[in-house]
């Protein structure tokens, strides 16, 4: 074999290896760890916090995903059933709601559109559960058209704890192993 052929073979082998590694990394980041969430799964039961207690919303057309690799990978979309105005008006609003970007293939959850609706007042964010795991809240956003979205978001206590900073006043104690 000539040096030219060996060189071409090496270049092709490196290029194919890089392509395979890139495809594997893309798949691992966008699809590998996600699994669908069913509405009868506890993660698919959408609640609002009313007087500190989770109160289940009546929903339909639920579509959700979650991942075991991170507590903030949960995303859900749903339609709100009619007649829940009293429950919603008693629910605890959520300040600083920031929808997290979902994988591109989970098309019902458009974080930018949800964020814009929240900012424009066409949607309102509510607390579903505080400290689902330490420092992570579940947030539900309901819009004027009766559509809802849910996600998990790091709260100020979690942000400080995860960065190794002292937690703000009023935060629960940081669990052992997170300090």
mmCIF file of C-alpha atoms in Angstrom:
data_model
loop_
_atom_site.group_PDB
_atom_site.id
_atom_site.type_symbol
_atom_site.label_atom_id
_atom_site.label_comp_id
_atom_site.label_asym_id
_atom_site.label_seq_id
_atom_site.Cartn_x
_atom_site.Cartn_y
_atom_site.Cartn_z
ATOM 1 C CA UNK A 1 0.000 0.000 0.000
ATOM 2 C CA UNK A 2 1.290 3.409 -0.893
ATOM 3 C CA UNK A 3 1.663 6.216 1.615
ATOM 4 C CA UNK A 4 -1.074 8.134 -0.195
ATOM 5 C CA UNK A 5 -3.565 5.294 0.292
ATOM 6 C CA UNK A 6 -2.647 4.875 3.947
ATOM 7 C CA UNK A 7 -3.059 8.616 4.458
ATOM 8 C CA UNK A 8 -6.484 8.620 2.814
ATOM 9 C CA UNK A 9 -7.544 5.623 4.891
ATOM 10 C CA UNK A 10 -6.445 7.360 8.113
ATOM 11 C CA UNK A 11 -8.238 10.584 7.158
ATOM 12 C CA UNK A 12 -11.457 8.707 6.305
ATOM 13 C CA UNK A 13 -11.245 6.676 9.536
ATOM 14 C CA UNK A 14 -10.775 9.824 11.637
ATOM 15 C CA UNK A 15 -13.630 11.623 9.849
ATOM 16 C CA UNK A 16 -15.998 8.662 10.297
ATOM 17 C CA UNK A 17 -15.030 8.334 13.974
ATOM 18 C CA UNK A 18 -15.648 12.039 14.562
ATOM 19 C CA UNK A 19 -18.994 11.820 12.764
ATOM 20 C CA UNK A 20 -20.047 8.793 14.830
ATOM 21 C CA UNK A 21 -18.950 10.467 18.082
ATOM 22 C CA UNK A 22 -20.816 13.656 17.179
ATOM 23 C CA UNK A 23 -23.984 11.739 16.313
ATOM 24 C CA UNK A 24 -23.732 9.792 19.557
ATOM 25 C CA UNK A 25 -23.289 12.962 21.607
ATOM 26 C CA UNK A 26 -26.230 14.659 19.854
ATOM 27 C CA UNK A 27 -28.438 11.632 20.517
ATOM 28 C CA UNK A 28 -27.386 11.450 24.174
ATOM 29 C CA UNK A 29 -28.096 15.155 24.719
ATOM 30 C CA UNK A 30 -31.410 15.419 22.886
ATOM 31 C CA UNK A 31 -33.113 12.027 23.003
ATOM 32 C CA UNK A 32 -31.419 9.218 24.911
ATOM 33 C CA UNK A 33 -32.455 10.009 28.457
ATOM 34 C CA UNK A 34 -35.974 11.324 27.806
ATOM 35 C CA UNK A 35 -39.026 9.134 28.262
ATOM 36 C CA UNK A 36 -42.706 9.932 27.788
ATOM 37 C CA UNK A 37 -44.768 10.723 30.872
ATOM 38 C CA UNK A 38 -48.314 9.361 30.916
ATOM 39 C CA UNK A 39 -51.203 11.311 32.480
ATOM 40 C CA UNK A 40 -51.801 8.529 35.032
ATOM 41 C CA UNK A 41 -48.140 8.713 36.140
ATOM 42 C CA UNK A 42 -47.693 10.865 39.280
ATOM 43 C CA UNK A 43 -45.456 13.172 37.217
ATOM 44 C CA UNK A 44 -48.351 13.688 34.786
ATOM 45 C CA UNK A 45 -50.783 14.794 37.469
ATOM 46 C CA UNK A 46 -50.747 18.560 37.170
ATOM 47 C CA UNK A 47 -51.377 20.385 40.433
ATOM 48 C CA UNK A 48 -51.467 23.933 41.735
ATOM 49 C CA UNK A 49 -50.389 24.914 45.240
ATOM 50 C CA UNK A 50 -53.433 26.165 47.164
ATOM 51 C CA UNK A 51 -52.746 27.097 50.803
ATOM 52 C CA UNK A 52 -49.507 25.093 50.570
ATOM 53 C CA UNK A 53 -51.230 21.870 49.460
ATOM 54 C CA UNK A 54 -51.130 20.413 45.944
ATOM 55 C CA UNK A 55 -54.569 20.515 44.326
ATOM 56 C CA UNK A 56 -55.022 18.564 41.109
ATOM 57 C CA UNK A 57 -56.213 20.347 37.977
ATOM 58 C CA UNK A 58 -58.614 18.688 35.553
ATOM 59 C CA UNK A 59 -56.743 18.489 32.259
ATOM 60 C CA UNK A 60 -56.925 16.785 28.872
ATOM 61 C CA UNK A 61 -54.608 16.291 25.882
ATOM 62 C CA UNK A 62 -51.603 15.791 28.156
ATOM 63 C CA UNK A 63 -48.182 15.323 26.551
ATOM 64 C CA UNK A 64 -45.129 15.084 28.799
ATOM 65 C CA UNK A 65 -41.493 14.034 28.922
ATOM 66 C CA UNK A 66 -39.024 13.541 31.750
ATOM 67 C CA UNK A 67 -35.532 12.231 32.324
ATOM 68 C CA UNK A 68 -33.787 10.459 35.172
ATOM 69 C CA UNK A 69 -30.558 12.284 34.336
ATOM 70 C CA UNK A 70 -31.648 15.665 35.734
ATOM 71 C CA UNK A 71 -34.473 16.967 37.939
ATOM 72 C CA UNK A 72 -35.113 19.891 35.551
ATOM 73 C CA UNK A 73 -35.769 17.980 32.317
ATOM 74 C CA UNK A 74 -39.518 17.564 32.893
ATOM 75 C CA UNK A 75 -41.776 19.349 30.372
ATOM 76 C CA UNK A 76 -45.521 18.993 29.854
ATOM 77 C CA UNK A 77 -48.279 20.462 27.716
ATOM 78 C CA UNK A 78 -52.000 20.107 28.337
ATOM 79 C CA UNK A 79 -55.418 21.654 27.911
ATOM 80 C CA UNK A 80 -57.246 22.947 30.948
ATOM 81 C CA UNK A 81 -60.775 21.652 31.513
ATOM 82 C CA UNK A 82 -63.439 24.355 32.012
ATOM 83 C CA UNK A 83 -64.911 25.321 35.380
ATOM 84 C CA UNK A 84 -61.739 25.597 37.470
ATOM 85 C CA UNK A 85 -61.681 29.366 37.901
ATOM 86 C CA UNK A 86 -62.074 29.226 41.718
ATOM 87 C CA UNK A 87 -59.152 26.806 42.049
ATOM 88 C CA UNK A 88 -56.958 28.896 39.794
ATOM 89 C CA UNK A 89 -57.787 32.151 41.586
ATOM 90 C CA UNK A 90 -56.797 30.529 44.915
ATOM 91 C CA UNK A 91 -53.504 29.162 43.553
ATOM 92 C CA UNK A 92 -50.135 30.595 44.539
ATOM 93 C CA UNK A 93 -48.595 32.702 41.745
ATOM 94 C CA UNK A 94 -44.964 31.950 40.851
ATOM 95 C CA UNK A 95 -42.632 34.923 40.563
ATOM 96 C CA UNK A 96 -39.716 34.694 38.171
ATOM 97 C CA UNK A 97 -41.069 31.830 36.073
ATOM 98 C CA UNK A 98 -38.642 31.096 33.255
ATOM 99 C CA UNK A 99 -39.611 28.224 30.956
ATOM 100 C CA UNK A 100 -36.675 26.037 30.076
ATOM 101 C CA UNK A 101 -36.003 25.065 26.471
ATOM 102 C CA UNK A 102 -37.301 21.620 25.520
ATOM 103 C CA UNK A 103 -35.761 19.302 22.947
ATOM 104 C CA UNK A 104 -36.710 20.398 19.428
ATOM 105 C CA UNK A 105 -38.664 17.192 18.815
ATOM 106 C CA UNK A 106 -41.017 17.961 21.754
ATOM 107 C CA UNK A 107 -42.875 20.512 19.684
ATOM 108 C CA UNK A 108 -45.776 21.406 21.978
ATOM 109 C CA UNK A 109 -43.417 23.129 24.444
ATOM 110 C CA UNK A 110 -42.046 26.382 22.997
ATOM 111 C CA UNK A 111 -40.188 28.034 25.886
ATOM 112 C CA UNK A 112 -39.757 31.342 24.056
ATOM 113 C CA UNK A 113 -43.492 31.608 23.237
ATOM 114 C CA UNK A 114 -44.474 30.618 26.793
ATOM 115 C CA UNK A 115 -42.040 33.189 28.217
ATOM 116 C CA UNK A 116 -43.399 35.883 25.878
ATOM 117 C CA UNK A 117 -46.996 35.045 26.913
ATOM 118 C CA UNK A 118 -46.004 35.302 30.586
ATOM 119 C CA UNK A 119 -44.263 38.625 29.987
ATOM 120 C CA UNK A 120 -47.219 40.045 28.014
ATOM 121 C CA UNK A 121 -49.766 38.933 30.611
ATOM 122 C CA UNK A 122 -51.449 36.417 28.277
ATOM 123 C CA UNK A 123 -50.396 33.615 30.644
ATOM 124 C CA UNK A 124 -49.866 33.352 34.386
ATOM 125 C CA UNK A 125 -47.375 31.150 36.220
ATOM 126 C CA UNK A 126 -48.341 29.255 39.372
ATOM 127 C CA UNK A 127 -46.472 27.143 41.866
ATOM 128 C CA UNK A 128 -47.265 23.463 41.572
ATOM 129 C CA UNK A 129 -44.763 22.171 44.134
ATOM 130 C CA UNK A 130 -41.969 23.908 46.022
ATOM 131 C CA UNK A 131 -38.732 21.970 46.448
ATOM 132 C CA UNK A 132 -39.812 18.941 44.405
ATOM 133 C CA UNK A 133 -36.226 18.027 45.112
ATOM 134 C CA UNK A 134 -34.096 20.471 47.095
ATOM 135 C CA UNK A 135 -33.879 23.734 45.183
ATOM 136 C CA UNK A 136 -36.184 22.726 42.315
ATOM 137 C CA UNK A 137 -39.814 23.856 42.003
ATOM 138 C CA UNK A 138 -42.508 22.640 39.631
ATOM 139 C CA UNK A 139 -44.104 25.545 37.750
ATOM 140 C CA UNK A 140 -47.383 25.570 35.800
ATOM 141 C CA UNK A 141 -48.236 28.308 33.289
ATOM 142 C CA UNK A 142 -51.842 28.728 32.172
ATOM 143 C CA UNK A 143 -52.744 30.948 29.235
ATOM 144 C CA UNK A 144 -55.912 32.787 28.293
ATOM 145 C CA UNK A 145 -56.827 30.142 25.693
ATOM 146 C CA UNK A 146 -56.963 27.337 28.285
ATOM 147 C CA UNK A 147 -53.637 25.762 27.419
ATOM 148 C CA UNK A 148 -51.091 24.910 30.047
ATOM 149 C CA UNK A 149 -47.436 24.055 30.304
ATOM 150 C CA UNK A 150 -45.412 22.688 33.197
ATOM 151 C CA UNK A 151 -41.702 22.467 33.902
ATOM 152 C CA UNK A 152 -39.257 22.246 36.780
ATOM 153 C CA UNK A 153 -37.174 25.291 37.619
ATOM 154 C CA UNK A 154 -34.273 25.902 39.970
ATOM 155 C CA UNK A 155 -35.338 28.290 42.741
ATOM 156 C CA UNK A 156 -33.072 30.854 44.518
ATOM 157 C CA UNK A 157 -32.295 28.399 47.352
ATOM 158 C CA UNK A 158 -31.186 25.764 44.850
ATOM 159 C CA UNK A 159 -29.226 28.225 42.756
ATOM 160 C CA UNK A 160 -27.190 29.319 45.792
ATOM 161 C CA UNK A 161 -26.740 25.762 47.092
ATOM 162 C CA UNK A 162 -25.707 24.364 43.689
ATOM 163 C CA UNK A 163 -23.163 27.190 43.293
ATOM 164 C CA UNK A 164 -21.741 26.531 46.770
ATOM 165 C CA UNK A 165 -22.893 29.931 48.059
ATOM 166 C CA UNK A 166 -24.720 30.566 51.347
ATOM 167 C CA UNK A 167 -28.459 30.085 50.808
ATOM 168 C CA UNK A 168 -30.742 33.109 51.192
ATOM 169 C CA UNK A 169 -32.676 33.680 54.404
ATOM 170 C CA UNK A 170 -35.843 31.599 54.607
ATOM 171 C CA UNK A 171 -34.445 28.618 52.654
ATOM 172 C CA UNK A 172 -34.712 25.141 54.115
ATOM 173 C CA UNK A 173 -31.443 23.651 55.374
ATOM 174 C CA UNK A 174 -29.195 22.340 52.612
ATOM 175 C CA UNK A 175 -29.185 18.515 52.702
ATOM 176 C CA UNK A 176 -25.995 16.690 53.617
ATOM 177 C CA UNK A 177 -23.842 16.021 50.598
ATOM 178 C CA UNK A 178 -24.871 19.215 48.793
ATOM 179 C CA UNK A 179 -22.672 21.446 50.947
#
